Each structure stands twice: as structure tokens, then as C-alpha cells.
Amino acid sequence: MTTEPGQWIEELFPPAFGLTLNDILESKPPGDGEEENHDKTNVFEKVAKCQVSPLDVSAIKNVYQRVWLVTVLQEEQGRLKAREAAEKERAELHSAEVKGQDSCIWSAEELRVLREVFNAAKKQNVQLRAELQVTNEELAELRTANKTQSKMVHATSKNLSKAKKSNDRQRLLIENLKSQLDEANGRIRLLEGEVTRLHKEHSQNMAEMHDLRTYANKEHLEKAKLEIDTSALHADLEQEMLLREENLKSAHAHDLEYMQNLVDELTRELEKEKSDHQRTRKGLEHLRNHFSSLPMSGEGAPPGAVLQSQLKKWTI
């Protein structure tokens, strides 16, 4: 099985897009500039159609290397096409040399192209190594900065933990203060209601006090009037009492005189009664003595005679 020229490139760099080596090495007539540019444009359009993430650095480098290789190969292919006419005439003169070259794996021109590609790849490798060194230095700086930032993040985490604990305490304090505030607001509302009630009571008391003052003033006026009336009545009463006293004294003196006269008269009558009684008693005594000689009972006494026991009824 024979290997086509440039087959190792396809094996070494497998394409990541829909582009084959035949598309790259497709021969065109020399001097056809428009078609060559058109083909180059088609190649880049095919590369552009490849879906590569803008954040994947390795994929971007791979695409960049492949595009660069395609560009170099196209440029060399153009040079080969330009020299193809001149080499064709010399190929007839050096048929023996060409036959010897055909027996080899690669032709001299292909070897030259490969050398140029190798040199360009070597330069590109040096450039990439320099970029890699710069990238490593930047990576070291980034690692140092990362360590510093890690320390800062660690310190910040500690501060954040402390801040969280402080925030938790503050949150508990705020919740406690909110609870106290709610209780205080409840007490304030109760006190406001109590103040409103007391204000109403105060207003009512003030109105009642005003009414009482008005009533007191009225009573004071009435009292003053009553005092005046009482003074006048007292004066009239005193006058009337004096008059009644005089009348009573006069009536008492008259009654006393009448009673005295009555007593005198009764005394005289009593004296008279006593005198009459004395005389009656003396007469009865004489009668008792007179009848003492009479029998004590009714036996042997003449009819109609007075008994001694009957005389006791007449004795006083």
C-alpha cells in the first residue's frame, strides 16, 4: 500500500473540522488568482464553521495551529503551482533523476516544503515556549496572588463568621427589642386609651365642676338671700317671742292671780269643810257614845232598833 505525499500530516494533525488534506492540496491551474483566493476563503469559512468555545484556550490554540498550517500549506502550494510550468520543462531533461526521485517516499520539493514547514513549526514552537514561559510566570504570579487572596479570603471568612455571629446576636437582640417594642406599643395603646378615657372624664368633671360652681354660686346667692330672710325672720321671731313672752307673762300673772284667788277660795272652802267635818265627827261621837249601851246583835232588840254594828257605817 503506497502512501500519498503529505499523508503523515493528516495522521499527525487529525482535523477538528470538515476539511480534508485533498481540499488543502487540491491542484489548481497556475496563474488563476481568483480561484486560489476563493479556495482559501472556502477553507477559512470551513474553519470558521467549527464550533469552539471562546473560553476553551487549548481548543483555540489547536484551531490556531491548524489554520496556520493550512495557510502555510496553501502558500507553498501556490509557489509550487507557480513553479510547476518551469519545472515541467526541466523534468523532461532530468527524467532519470525524476525516476529516481519517484522511487522515494517524498520528492525533493516535498522534502523542501516539509523542511520549511518544520522550520516554521520550530519557530512557532519557540514562540509558543516563550508564551508558555510568560504564561507560567503569570500563573506563578496568579498563584502567589491566589495564596494572598486565599489568606485574605480566610481572614475574610473568619471576619465573616464573626460578623455572622455578631449579626445573629444583633438579630436576636433586634427580635427581643421588637418583642419589647410590641409590648411597649401595646402598653402605649392601652395608656392612650386610658388617657383618652381620663381626658373624657376630665372634660366631664370640668363640666360638672362648672355646673357645680354655677350651682354653688346660685346656692351662695340663695344662702345670702336666706341669711337675709333668716335675719329678718329672726328679728321678727325675736320680736314675736318678746311679744308672746310679754303676753305669756301677762297671762301667767293673770292666771297666777286667778289660781291664787281660786286657791284662797278653795282653802276657805276646805277650812269650812274641815270645820263642818269636825262638828259632824263630834256629833257622831256623841251618837256612838249614846248608842254604846245598845245590844250588840239583833237578839232581844226591839223591832226597828239601831244596832251597834250599823253605827260603824256612819263612823268616819
PDB file of C-alpha atoms in Angstrom:
ATOM      1  CA  MET A   1       0.000   0.000   0.000  1.00  0.00           C
ATOM      2  CA  THR A   2       1.523   3.279  -1.127  1.00  0.00           C
ATOM      3  CA  THR A   3       1.361   6.398   0.977  1.00  0.00           C
ATOM      4  CA  GLU A   4       0.315   9.589  -0.733  1.00  0.00           C
ATOM      5  CA  PRO A   5       2.522  12.667  -0.277  1.00  0.00           C
ATOM      6  CA  GLY A   6       1.559  14.589   2.827  1.00  0.00           C
ATOM      7  CA  GLN A   7      -0.437  11.674   4.285  1.00  0.00           C
ATOM      8  CA  TRP A   8       1.616  11.825   7.509  1.00  0.00           C
ATOM      9  CA  ILE A   9       0.420  15.384   8.130  1.00  0.00           C
ATOM     10  CA  GLU A  10      -3.199  14.248   8.239  1.00  0.00           C
ATOM     11  CA  GLU A  11      -2.258  11.382  10.551  1.00  0.00           C
ATOM     12  CA  LEU A  12      -0.158  13.668  12.759  1.00  0.00           C
ATOM     13  CA  PHE A  13      -2.713  16.502  12.920  1.00  0.00           C
ATOM     14  CA  PRO A  14      -6.221  14.997  12.696  1.00  0.00           C
ATOM     15  CA  PRO A  15      -8.612  17.709  11.502  1.00  0.00           C
ATOM     16  CA  ALA A  16     -11.080  19.141  14.025  1.00  0.00           C
ATOM     17  CA  PHE A  17     -13.314  20.469  11.290  1.00  0.00           C
ATOM     18  CA  GLY A  18     -14.749  19.353   7.945  1.00  0.00           C
ATOM     19  CA  LEU A  19     -11.535  19.859   5.930  1.00  0.00           C
ATOM     20  CA  THR A  20      -9.511  17.064   4.311  1.00  0.00           C
ATOM     21  CA  LEU A  21      -5.983  17.023   3.006  1.00  0.00           C
ATOM     22  CA  ASN A  22      -7.331  16.734  -0.530  1.00  0.00           C
ATOM     23  CA  ASP A  23      -9.130  20.039  -0.004  1.00  0.00           C
ATOM     24  CA  ILE A  24      -5.829  21.593   1.079  1.00  0.00           C
ATOM     25  CA  LEU A  25      -3.641  20.048  -1.626  1.00  0.00           C
ATOM     26  CA  GLU A  26      -6.195  20.272  -4.418  1.00  0.00           C
ATOM     27  CA  SER A  27      -4.290  21.398  -7.537  1.00  0.00           C
ATOM     28  CA  LYS A  28      -5.381  24.472  -9.472  1.00  0.00           C
ATOM     29  CA  PRO A  29      -4.207  25.861 -12.801  1.00  0.00           C
ATOM     30  CA  PRO A  30      -1.277  28.222 -12.364  1.00  0.00           C
ATOM     31  CA  GLY A  31      -1.980  31.878 -12.547  1.00  0.00           C
ATOM     32  CA  ASP A  32      -5.654  31.524 -11.564  1.00  0.00           C
ATOM     33  CA  GLY A  33      -5.574  34.053  -8.682  1.00  0.00           C
ATOM     34  CA  GLU A  34      -9.306  34.460  -8.189  1.00  0.00           C
ATOM     35  CA  GLU A  35      -9.942  30.737  -7.829  1.00  0.00           C
ATOM     36  CA  GLU A  36      -6.990  30.396  -5.458  1.00  0.00           C
ATOM     37  CA  ASN A  37      -8.268  33.213  -3.238  1.00  0.00           C
ATOM     38  CA  HIS A  38     -11.765  31.753  -3.457  1.00  0.00           C
ATOM     39  CA  ASP A  39     -10.467  28.347  -2.358  1.00  0.00           C
ATOM     40  CA  LYS A  40      -8.565  29.973   0.505  1.00  0.00           C
ATOM     41  CA  THR A  41     -11.730  31.771   1.536  1.00  0.00           C
ATOM     42  CA  ASN A  42     -13.621  28.481   1.435  1.00  0.00           C
ATOM     43  CA  VAL A  43     -11.001  26.913   3.666  1.00  0.00           C
ATOM     44  CA  PHE A  44     -11.336  29.673   6.277  1.00  0.00           C
ATOM     45  CA  GLU A  45     -15.117  29.528   6.003  1.00  0.00           C
ATOM     46  CA  LYS A  46     -14.920  25.819   6.808  1.00  0.00           C
ATOM     47  CA  VAL A  47     -12.644  26.582   9.759  1.00  0.00           C
ATOM     48  CA  ALA A  48     -14.992  29.330  10.940  1.00  0.00           C
ATOM     49  CA  LYS A  49     -17.881  26.881  10.912  1.00  0.00           C
ATOM     50  CA  CYS A  50     -16.111  24.833  13.612  1.00  0.00           C
ATOM     51  CA  GLN A  51     -17.907  25.221  16.984  1.00  0.00           C
ATOM     52  CA  VAL A  52     -15.212  26.278  19.509  1.00  0.00           C
ATOM     53  CA  SER A  53     -15.957  27.735  22.931  1.00  0.00           C
ATOM     54  CA  PRO A  54     -14.337  31.180  23.410  1.00  0.00           C
ATOM     55  CA  LEU A  55     -13.366  30.102  26.955  1.00  0.00           C
ATOM     56  CA  ASP A  56     -11.521  26.893  25.879  1.00  0.00           C
ATOM     57  CA  VAL A  57      -7.889  28.050  25.486  1.00  0.00           C
ATOM     58  CA  SER A  58      -6.492  24.689  24.318  1.00  0.00           C
ATOM     59  CA  ALA A  59      -9.167  24.350  21.626  1.00  0.00           C
ATOM     60  CA  ILE A  60      -8.466  27.890  20.419  1.00  0.00           C
ATOM     61  CA  LYS A  61      -4.700  27.143  20.241  1.00  0.00           C
ATOM     62  CA  ASN A  62      -5.389  23.912  18.337  1.00  0.00           C
ATOM     63  CA  VAL A  63      -7.574  25.743  15.821  1.00  0.00           C
ATOM     64  CA  TYR A  64      -4.980  28.499  15.535  1.00  0.00           C
ATOM     65  CA  GLN A  65      -2.210  25.943  14.788  1.00  0.00           C
ATOM     66  CA  ARG A  66      -4.350  24.168  12.236  1.00  0.00           C
ATOM     67  CA  VAL A  67      -5.297  27.401  10.476  1.00  0.00           C
ATOM     68  CA  TRP A  68      -1.679  28.476  10.484  1.00  0.00           C
ATOM     69  CA  LEU A  69      -0.636  25.117   8.994  1.00  0.00           C
ATOM     70  CA  VAL A  70      -3.352  25.353   6.340  1.00  0.00           C
ATOM     71  CA  THR A  71      -2.211  28.866   5.451  1.00  0.00           C
ATOM     72  CA  VAL A  72       1.432  27.788   5.140  1.00  0.00           C
ATOM     73  CA  LEU A  73       0.471  24.802   3.021  1.00  0.00           C
ATOM     74  CA  GLN A  74      -1.670  26.973   0.760  1.00  0.00           C
ATOM     75  CA  GLU A  75       1.151  29.459   0.325  1.00  0.00           C
ATOM     76  CA  GLU A  76       3.596  26.687  -0.508  1.00  0.00           C
ATOM     77  CA  GLN A  77       1.056  25.114  -2.830  1.00  0.00           C
ATOM     78  CA  GLY A  78       0.788  28.433  -4.624  1.00  0.00           C
ATOM     79  CA  ARG A  79       4.545  28.621  -5.022  1.00  0.00           C
ATOM     80  CA  LEU A  80       4.556  25.076  -6.317  1.00  0.00           C
ATOM     81  CA  LYS A  81       1.890  25.889  -8.854  1.00  0.00           C
ATOM     82  CA  ALA A  82       3.836  28.944  -9.989  1.00  0.00           C
ATOM     83  CA  ARG A  83       6.968  26.902 -10.492  1.00  0.00           C
ATOM     84  CA  GLU A  84       5.176  23.931 -11.980  1.00  0.00           C
ATOM     85  CA  ALA A  85       5.465  25.177 -15.553  1.00  0.00           C
ATOM     86  CA  ALA A  86       9.212  25.817 -15.275  1.00  0.00           C
ATOM     87  CA  GLU A  87       9.829  22.540 -13.541  1.00  0.00           C
ATOM     88  CA  LYS A  88       7.871  20.691 -16.203  1.00  0.00           C
ATOM     89  CA  GLU A  89      10.390  21.516 -18.904  1.00  0.00           C
ATOM     90  CA  ARG A  90      13.316  20.643 -16.684  1.00  0.00           C
ATOM     91  CA  ALA A  91      11.582  17.437 -15.667  1.00  0.00           C
ATOM     92  CA  GLU A  92      11.883  16.103 -19.236  1.00  0.00           C
ATOM     93  CA  LEU A  93      15.633  16.779 -19.230  1.00  0.00           C
ATOM     94  CA  HIS A  94      16.178  15.122 -15.902  1.00  0.00           C
ATOM     95  CA  SER A  95      13.904  12.138 -16.383  1.00  0.00           C
ATOM     96  CA  ALA A  96      16.440   9.815 -14.843  1.00  0.00           C
ATOM     97  CA  GLU A  97      16.633  11.965 -11.749  1.00  0.00           C
ATOM     98  CA  VAL A  98      12.863  12.212 -11.616  1.00  0.00           C
ATOM     99  CA  LYS A  99      12.534   8.446 -11.866  1.00  0.00           C
ATOM    100  CA  GLY A 100      14.993   8.093  -9.027  1.00  0.00           C
ATOM    101  CA  GLN A 101      13.018  10.594  -7.036  1.00  0.00           C
ATOM    102  CA  ASP A 102       9.714   8.863  -7.809  1.00  0.00           C
ATOM    103  CA  SER A 103      11.070   5.714  -6.230  1.00  0.00           C
ATOM    104  CA  CYS A 104      11.475   7.606  -2.918  1.00  0.00           C
ATOM    105  CA  ILE A 105       8.619   8.221  -0.419  1.00  0.00           C
ATOM    106  CA  TRP A 106       8.755  12.009  -0.858  1.00  0.00           C
ATOM    107  CA  SER A 107      10.015  14.140  -3.694  1.00  0.00           C
ATOM    108  CA  ALA A 108      12.713  16.750  -3.258  1.00  0.00           C
ATOM    109  CA  GLU A 109      10.142  19.505  -3.499  1.00  0.00           C
ATOM    110  CA  GLU A 110       8.019  17.850  -0.832  1.00  0.00           C
ATOM    111  CA  LEU A 111      11.058  17.487   1.379  1.00  0.00           C
ATOM    112  CA  ARG A 112      11.840  21.164   0.897  1.00  0.00           C
ATOM    113  CA  VAL A 113       8.271  22.092   1.738  1.00  0.00           C
ATOM    114  CA  LEU A 114       8.394  19.855   4.790  1.00  0.00           C
ATOM    115  CA  ARG A 115      11.662  21.444   5.882  1.00  0.00           C
ATOM    116  CA  GLU A 116      10.138  24.892   5.546  1.00  0.00           C
ATOM    117  CA  VAL A 117       7.055  23.733   7.417  1.00  0.00           C
ATOM    118  CA  PHE A 118       9.270  22.143  10.097  1.00  0.00           C
ATOM    119  CA  ASN A 119      11.316  25.330  10.455  1.00  0.00           C
ATOM    120  CA  ALA A 120       8.155  27.398  10.672  1.00  0.00           C
ATOM    121  CA  ALA A 121       6.738  24.939  13.214  1.00  0.00           C
ATOM    122  CA  LYS A 122      10.021  25.123  15.128  1.00  0.00           C
ATOM    123  CA  LYS A 123       9.823  28.918  15.183  1.00  0.00           C
ATOM    124  CA  GLN A 124       6.205  28.637  16.206  1.00  0.00           C
ATOM    125  CA  ASN A 125       7.259  26.145  18.909  1.00  0.00           C
ATOM    126  CA  VAL A 126       9.873  28.609  20.199  1.00  0.00           C
ATOM    127  CA  GLN A 127       7.253  31.336  20.201  1.00  0.00           C
ATOM    128  CA  LEU A 128       4.818  29.049  21.976  1.00  0.00           C
ATOM    129  CA  ARG A 129       7.516  28.123  24.519  1.00  0.00           C
ATOM    130  CA  ALA A 130       8.125  31.809  25.165  1.00  0.00           C
ATOM    131  CA  GLU A 131       4.399  32.340  25.519  1.00  0.00           C
ATOM    132  CA  LEU A 132       4.278  29.263  27.774  1.00  0.00           C
ATOM    133  CA  GLN A 133       7.068  30.692  29.930  1.00  0.00           C
ATOM    134  CA  VAL A 134       5.252  34.014  30.153  1.00  0.00           C
ATOM    135  CA  THR A 135       2.070  32.117  30.927  1.00  0.00           C
ATOM    136  CA  ASN A 136       3.885  30.098  33.619  1.00  0.00           C
ATOM    137  CA  GLU A 137       5.275  33.302  35.112  1.00  0.00           C
ATOM    138  CA  GLU A 138       1.812  34.823  35.031  1.00  0.00           C
ATOM    139  CA  LEU A 139       0.498  31.574  36.527  1.00  0.00           C
ATOM    140  CA  ALA A 140       3.102  31.792  39.324  1.00  0.00           C
ATOM    141  CA  GLU A 141       2.123  35.387  39.937  1.00  0.00           C
ATOM    142  CA  LEU A 142      -1.506  34.345  39.890  1.00  0.00           C
ATOM    143  CA  ARG A 143      -0.746  31.513  42.317  1.00  0.00           C
ATOM    144  CA  THR A 144       1.067  33.952  44.611  1.00  0.00           C
ATOM    145  CA  ALA A 145      -1.829  36.354  44.293  1.00  0.00           C
ATOM    146  CA  ASN A 146      -4.158  33.408  44.815  1.00  0.00           C
ATOM    147  CA  LYS A 147      -2.337  32.461  48.028  1.00  0.00           C
ATOM    148  CA  THR A 148      -2.531  36.077  49.176  1.00  0.00           C
ATOM    149  CA  GLN A 149      -6.157  36.212  48.206  1.00  0.00           C
ATOM    150  CA  SER A 150      -6.710  32.824  49.897  1.00  0.00           C
ATOM    151  CA  LYS A 151      -5.238  34.245  53.087  1.00  0.00           C
ATOM    152  CA  MET A 152      -7.385  37.318  52.628  1.00  0.00           C
ATOM    153  CA  VAL A 153     -10.388  35.083  51.921  1.00  0.00           C
ATOM    154  CA  HIS A 154      -9.557  33.007  55.018  1.00  0.00           C
ATOM    155  CA  ALA A 155      -9.265  36.161  57.114  1.00  0.00           C
ATOM    156  CA  THR A 156     -12.398  37.494  55.456  1.00  0.00           C
ATOM    157  CA  SER A 157     -14.135  34.172  56.195  1.00  0.00           C
ATOM    158  CA  LYS A 158     -13.140  34.480  59.844  1.00  0.00           C
ATOM    159  CA  ASN A 159     -14.342  38.069  59.876  1.00  0.00           C
ATOM    160  CA  LEU A 160     -17.469  36.942  58.063  1.00  0.00           C
ATOM    161  CA  SER A 161     -18.004  34.194  60.649  1.00  0.00           C
ATOM    162  CA  LYS A 162     -17.528  36.731  63.414  1.00  0.00           C
ATOM    163  CA  ALA A 163     -19.828  39.116  61.569  1.00  0.00           C
ATOM    164  CA  LYS A 164     -22.411  36.315  61.184  1.00  0.00           C
ATOM    165  CA  LYS A 165     -22.201  35.555  64.895  1.00  0.00           C
ATOM    166  CA  SER A 166     -22.448  39.269  65.628  1.00  0.00           C
ATOM    167  CA  ASN A 167     -25.348  39.503  63.174  1.00  0.00           C
ATOM    168  CA  ASP A 168     -27.022  36.535  64.889  1.00  0.00           C
ATOM    169  CA  ARG A 169     -26.611  38.253  68.245  1.00  0.00           C
ATOM    170  CA  GLN A 170     -27.823  41.506  66.762  1.00  0.00           C
ATOM    171  CA  ARG A 171     -30.737  39.633  65.153  1.00  0.00           C
ATOM    172  CA  LEU A 172     -31.667  38.069  68.496  1.00  0.00           C
ATOM    173  CA  LEU A 173     -31.274  41.462  70.134  1.00  0.00           C
ATOM    174  CA  ILE A 174     -33.403  43.052  67.411  1.00  0.00           C
ATOM    175  CA  GLU A 175     -36.057  40.335  67.798  1.00  0.00           C
ATOM    176  CA  ASN A 176     -36.012  40.886  71.562  1.00  0.00           C
ATOM    177  CA  LEU A 177     -36.209  44.634  71.047  1.00  0.00           C
ATOM    178  CA  LYS A 178     -39.041  44.123  68.555  1.00  0.00           C
ATOM    179  CA  SER A 179     -40.871  41.990  71.120  1.00  0.00           C
ATOM    180  CA  GLN A 180     -40.271  44.649  73.767  1.00  0.00           C
ATOM    181  CA  LEU A 181     -41.336  47.292  71.262  1.00  0.00           C
ATOM    182  CA  ASP A 182     -44.552  45.386  70.533  1.00  0.00           C
ATOM    183  CA  GLU A 183     -45.225  45.085  74.265  1.00  0.00           C
ATOM    184  CA  ALA A 184     -44.405  48.771  74.745  1.00  0.00           C
ATOM    185  CA  ASN A 185     -46.670  49.679  71.815  1.00  0.00           C
ATOM    186  CA  GLY A 186     -49.432  47.564  73.362  1.00  0.00           C
ATOM    187  CA  ARG A 187     -48.952  49.305  76.698  1.00  0.00           C
ATOM    188  CA  ILE A 188     -48.830  52.657  74.916  1.00  0.00           C
ATOM    189  CA  ARG A 189     -52.091  51.848  73.141  1.00  0.00           C
ATOM    190  CA  LEU A 190     -53.647  50.864  76.472  1.00  0.00           C
ATOM    191  CA  LEU A 191     -52.276  54.030  78.068  1.00  0.00           C
ATOM    192  CA  GLU A 192     -53.533  56.081  75.130  1.00  0.00           C
ATOM    193  CA  GLY A 193     -56.976  54.553  75.626  1.00  0.00           C
ATOM    194  CA  GLU A 194     -56.694  55.232  79.357  1.00  0.00           C
ATOM    195  CA  VAL A 195     -55.529  58.798  78.663  1.00  0.00           C
ATOM    196  CA  THR A 196     -58.447  59.265  76.265  1.00  0.00           C
ATOM    197  CA  ARG A 197     -60.829  57.916  78.887  1.00  0.00           C
ATOM    198  CA  LEU A 198     -59.263  60.119  81.576  1.00  0.00           C
ATOM    199  CA  HIS A 199     -59.424  63.077  79.224  1.00  0.00           C
ATOM    200  CA  LYS A 200     -63.122  62.427  78.688  1.00  0.00           C
ATOM    201  CA  GLU A 201     -63.612  62.014  82.421  1.00  0.00           C
ATOM    202  CA  HIS A 202     -61.607  65.188  82.998  1.00  0.00           C
ATOM    203  CA  SER A 203     -63.788  67.010  80.483  1.00  0.00           C
ATOM    204  CA  GLN A 204     -66.899  65.618  82.163  1.00  0.00           C
ATOM    205  CA  ASN A 205     -65.507  66.523  85.587  1.00  0.00           C
ATOM    206  CA  MET A 206     -64.675  70.018  84.377  1.00  0.00           C
ATOM    207  CA  ALA A 207     -68.204  70.355  83.006  1.00  0.00           C
ATOM    208  CA  GLU A 208     -69.623  69.010  86.256  1.00  0.00           C
ATOM    209  CA  MET A 209     -67.307  71.308  88.207  1.00  0.00           C
ATOM    210  CA  HIS A 210     -68.520  74.222  86.121  1.00  0.00           C
ATOM    211  CA  ASP A 211     -72.093  73.190  86.780  1.00  0.00           C
ATOM    212  CA  LEU A 212     -71.277  72.761  90.476  1.00  0.00           C
ATOM    213  CA  ARG A 213     -69.634  76.166  90.584  1.00  0.00           C
ATOM    214  CA  THR A 214     -72.667  77.655  88.899  1.00  0.00           C
ATOM    215  CA  TYR A 215     -74.896  75.764  91.323  1.00  0.00           C
ATOM    216  CA  ALA A 216     -72.641  76.788  94.240  1.00  0.00           C
ATOM    217  CA  ASN A 217     -72.822  80.424  93.175  1.00  0.00           C
ATOM    218  CA  LYS A 218     -76.560  80.089  92.875  1.00  0.00           C
ATOM    219  CA  GLU A 219     -76.716  78.388  96.265  1.00  0.00           C
ATOM    220  CA  HIS A 220     -74.438  81.053  97.690  1.00  0.00           C
ATOM    221  CA  LEU A 221     -76.778  83.725  96.412  1.00  0.00           C
ATOM    222  CA  GLU A 222     -79.753  81.810  97.742  1.00  0.00           C
ATOM    223  CA  LYS A 223     -77.903  81.305 101.021  1.00  0.00           C
ATOM    224  CA  ALA A 224     -77.182  85.010 101.242  1.00  0.00           C
ATOM    225  CA  LYS A 225     -80.810  85.687 100.458  1.00  0.00           C
ATOM    226  CA  LEU A 226     -81.878  83.091 103.030  1.00  0.00           C
ATOM    227  CA  GLU A 227     -79.488  84.583 105.547  1.00  0.00           C
ATOM    228  CA  ILE A 228     -81.052  87.970 104.929  1.00  0.00           C
ATOM    229  CA  ASP A 229     -84.513  86.432 105.129  1.00  0.00           C
ATOM    230  CA  THR A 230     -83.445  84.444 108.202  1.00  0.00           C
ATOM    231  CA  SER A 231     -82.067  87.556 109.831  1.00  0.00           C
ATOM    232  CA  ALA A 232     -85.292  89.368 109.105  1.00  0.00           C
ATOM    233  CA  LEU A 233     -87.301  86.346 110.231  1.00  0.00           C
ATOM    234  CA  HIS A 234     -85.113  86.019 113.307  1.00  0.00           C
ATOM    235  CA  ALA A 235     -85.712  89.650 114.118  1.00  0.00           C
ATOM    236  CA  ASP A 236     -89.425  89.188 113.538  1.00  0.00           C
ATOM    237  CA  LEU A 237     -89.344  85.994 115.571  1.00  0.00           C
ATOM    238  CA  GLU A 238     -87.494  87.674 118.394  1.00  0.00           C
ATOM    239  CA  GLN A 239     -89.997  90.490 118.329  1.00  0.00           C
ATOM    240  CA  GLU A 240     -92.836  87.992 118.240  1.00  0.00           C
ATOM    241  CA  MET A 241     -91.249  85.991 121.037  1.00  0.00           C
ATOM    242  CA  LEU A 242     -90.805  89.113 123.093  1.00  0.00           C
ATOM    243  CA  LEU A 243     -94.404  89.997 122.422  1.00  0.00           C
ATOM    244  CA  ARG A 244     -95.520  86.461 123.230  1.00  0.00           C
ATOM    245  CA  GLU A 245     -93.351  86.470 126.303  1.00  0.00           C
ATOM    246  CA  GLU A 246     -94.959  89.660 127.429  1.00  0.00           C
ATOM    247  CA  ASN A 247     -98.364  88.219 126.651  1.00  0.00           C
ATOM    248  CA  LEU A 248     -97.477  84.970 128.397  1.00  0.00           C
ATOM    249  CA  LYS A 249     -96.144  86.864 131.359  1.00  0.00           C
ATOM    250  CA  SER A 250     -99.296  88.899 131.481  1.00  0.00           C
ATOM    251  CA  ALA A 251    -101.456  85.787 131.031  1.00  0.00           C
ATOM    252  CA  HIS A 252     -99.337  83.933 133.580  1.00  0.00           C
ATOM    253  CA  ALA A 253     -99.707  86.762 136.049  1.00  0.00           C
ATOM    254  CA  HIS A 254    -103.440  86.794 135.403  1.00  0.00           C
ATOM    255  CA  ASP A 255    -103.642  83.018 135.677  1.00  0.00           C
ATOM    256  CA  LEU A 256    -101.451  83.099 138.717  1.00  0.00           C
ATOM    257  CA  GLU A 257    -103.696  85.696 140.277  1.00  0.00           C
ATOM    258  CA  TYR A 258    -106.739  83.653 139.278  1.00  0.00           C
ATOM    259  CA  MET A 259    -105.196  80.465 140.630  1.00  0.00           C
ATOM    260  CA  GLN A 260    -104.200  82.250 143.787  1.00  0.00           C
ATOM    261  CA  ASN A 261    -107.740  83.521 144.206  1.00  0.00           C
ATOM    262  CA  LEU A 262    -109.019  80.026 143.440  1.00  0.00           C
ATOM    263  CA  VAL A 263    -106.596  78.526 145.934  1.00  0.00           C
ATOM    264  CA  ASP A 264    -107.697  81.058 148.521  1.00  0.00           C
ATOM    265  CA  GLU A 265    -111.301  80.256 147.831  1.00  0.00           C
ATOM    266  CA  LEU A 266    -110.695  76.515 147.920  1.00  0.00           C
ATOM    267  CA  THR A 267    -108.690  76.979 151.069  1.00  0.00           C
ATOM    268  CA  ARG A 268    -111.592  78.773 152.660  1.00  0.00           C
ATOM    269  CA  GLU A 269    -113.951  76.071 151.461  1.00  0.00           C
ATOM    270  CA  LEU A 270    -111.585  73.428 152.775  1.00  0.00           C
ATOM    271  CA  GLU A 271    -111.404  75.132 156.103  1.00  0.00           C
ATOM    272  CA  LYS A 272    -115.151  75.289 156.119  1.00  0.00           C
ATOM    273  CA  GLU A 273    -115.345  71.566 155.172  1.00  0.00           C
ATOM    274  CA  LYS A 274    -112.873  70.761 157.891  1.00  0.00           C
ATOM    275  CA  SER A 275    -114.943  72.717 160.396  1.00  0.00           C
ATOM    276  CA  ASP A 276    -118.130  71.001 159.258  1.00  0.00           C
ATOM    277  CA  HIS A 277    -116.391  67.669 159.373  1.00  0.00           C
ATOM    278  CA  GLN A 278    -115.154  68.352 162.830  1.00  0.00           C
ATOM    279  CA  ARG A 279    -118.614  69.192 164.016  1.00  0.00           C
ATOM    280  CA  THR A 280    -120.072  66.133 162.249  1.00  0.00           C
ATOM    281  CA  ARG A 281    -117.457  63.941 163.788  1.00  0.00           C
ATOM    282  CA  LYS A 282    -118.156  65.301 167.239  1.00  0.00           C
ATOM    283  CA  GLY A 283    -121.881  64.696 166.725  1.00  0.00           C
ATOM    284  CA  LEU A 284    -121.195  61.148 165.613  1.00  0.00           C
ATOM    285  CA  GLU A 285    -119.013  60.610 168.604  1.00  0.00           C
ATOM    286  CA  HIS A 286    -121.864  61.701 170.860  1.00  0.00           C
ATOM    287  CA  LEU A 287    -124.169  59.361 168.996  1.00  0.00           C
ATOM    288  CA  ARG A 288    -121.725  56.473 169.318  1.00  0.00           C
ATOM    289  CA  ASN A 289    -121.448  57.105 172.982  1.00  0.00           C
ATOM    290  CA  HIS A 290    -125.197  57.335 173.227  1.00  0.00           C
ATOM    291  CA  PHE A 291    -125.784  54.087 171.422  1.00  0.00           C
ATOM    292  CA  SER A 292    -122.949  52.219 173.053  1.00  0.00           C
ATOM    293  CA  SER A 293    -125.341  50.917 175.567  1.00  0.00           C
ATOM    294  CA  LEU A 294    -127.484  49.286 172.856  1.00  0.00           C
ATOM    295  CA  PRO A 295    -127.341  45.492 172.302  1.00  0.00           C
ATOM    296  CA  MET A 296    -124.590  44.203 170.032  1.00  0.00           C
ATOM    297  CA  SER A 297    -126.819  41.904 167.928  1.00  0.00           C
ATOM    298  CA  GLY A 298    -130.438  41.734 166.948  1.00  0.00           C
ATOM    299  CA  GLU A 299    -131.373  39.170 169.531  1.00  0.00           C
ATOM    300  CA  GLY A 300    -133.594  40.639 172.172  1.00  0.00           C
ATOM    301  CA  ALA A 301    -133.661  44.051 170.454  1.00  0.00           C
ATOM    302  CA  PRO A 302    -136.994  45.616 169.768  1.00  0.00           C
ATOM    303  CA  PRO A 303    -138.087  45.904 166.177  1.00  0.00           C
ATOM    304  CA  GLY A 304    -136.682  48.972 164.328  1.00  0.00           C
ATOM    305  CA  ALA A 305    -133.900  49.386 166.849  1.00  0.00           C
ATOM    306  CA  VAL A 306    -130.449  50.539 165.638  1.00  0.00           C
ATOM    307  CA  LEU A 307    -127.680  48.029 166.198  1.00  0.00           C
ATOM    308  CA  GLN A 308    -124.153  48.848 167.256  1.00  0.00           C
ATOM    309  CA  SER A 309    -122.707  47.157 164.189  1.00  0.00           C
ATOM    310  CA  GLN A 310    -124.687  49.510 161.996  1.00  0.00           C
ATOM    311  CA  LEU A 311    -123.157  52.509 163.699  1.00  0.00           C
ATOM    312  CA  LYS A 312    -119.746  51.637 162.230  1.00  0.00           C
ATOM    313  CA  LYS A 313    -121.033  52.550 158.787  1.00  0.00           C
ATOM    314  CA  TRP A 314    -121.686  56.040 159.964  1.00  0.00           C
ATOM    315  CA  THR A 315    -118.282  56.491 161.535  1.00  0.00           C
ATOM    316  CA  ILE A 316    -115.675  58.319 159.502  1.00  0.00           C
TER     317      ILE A 316
END
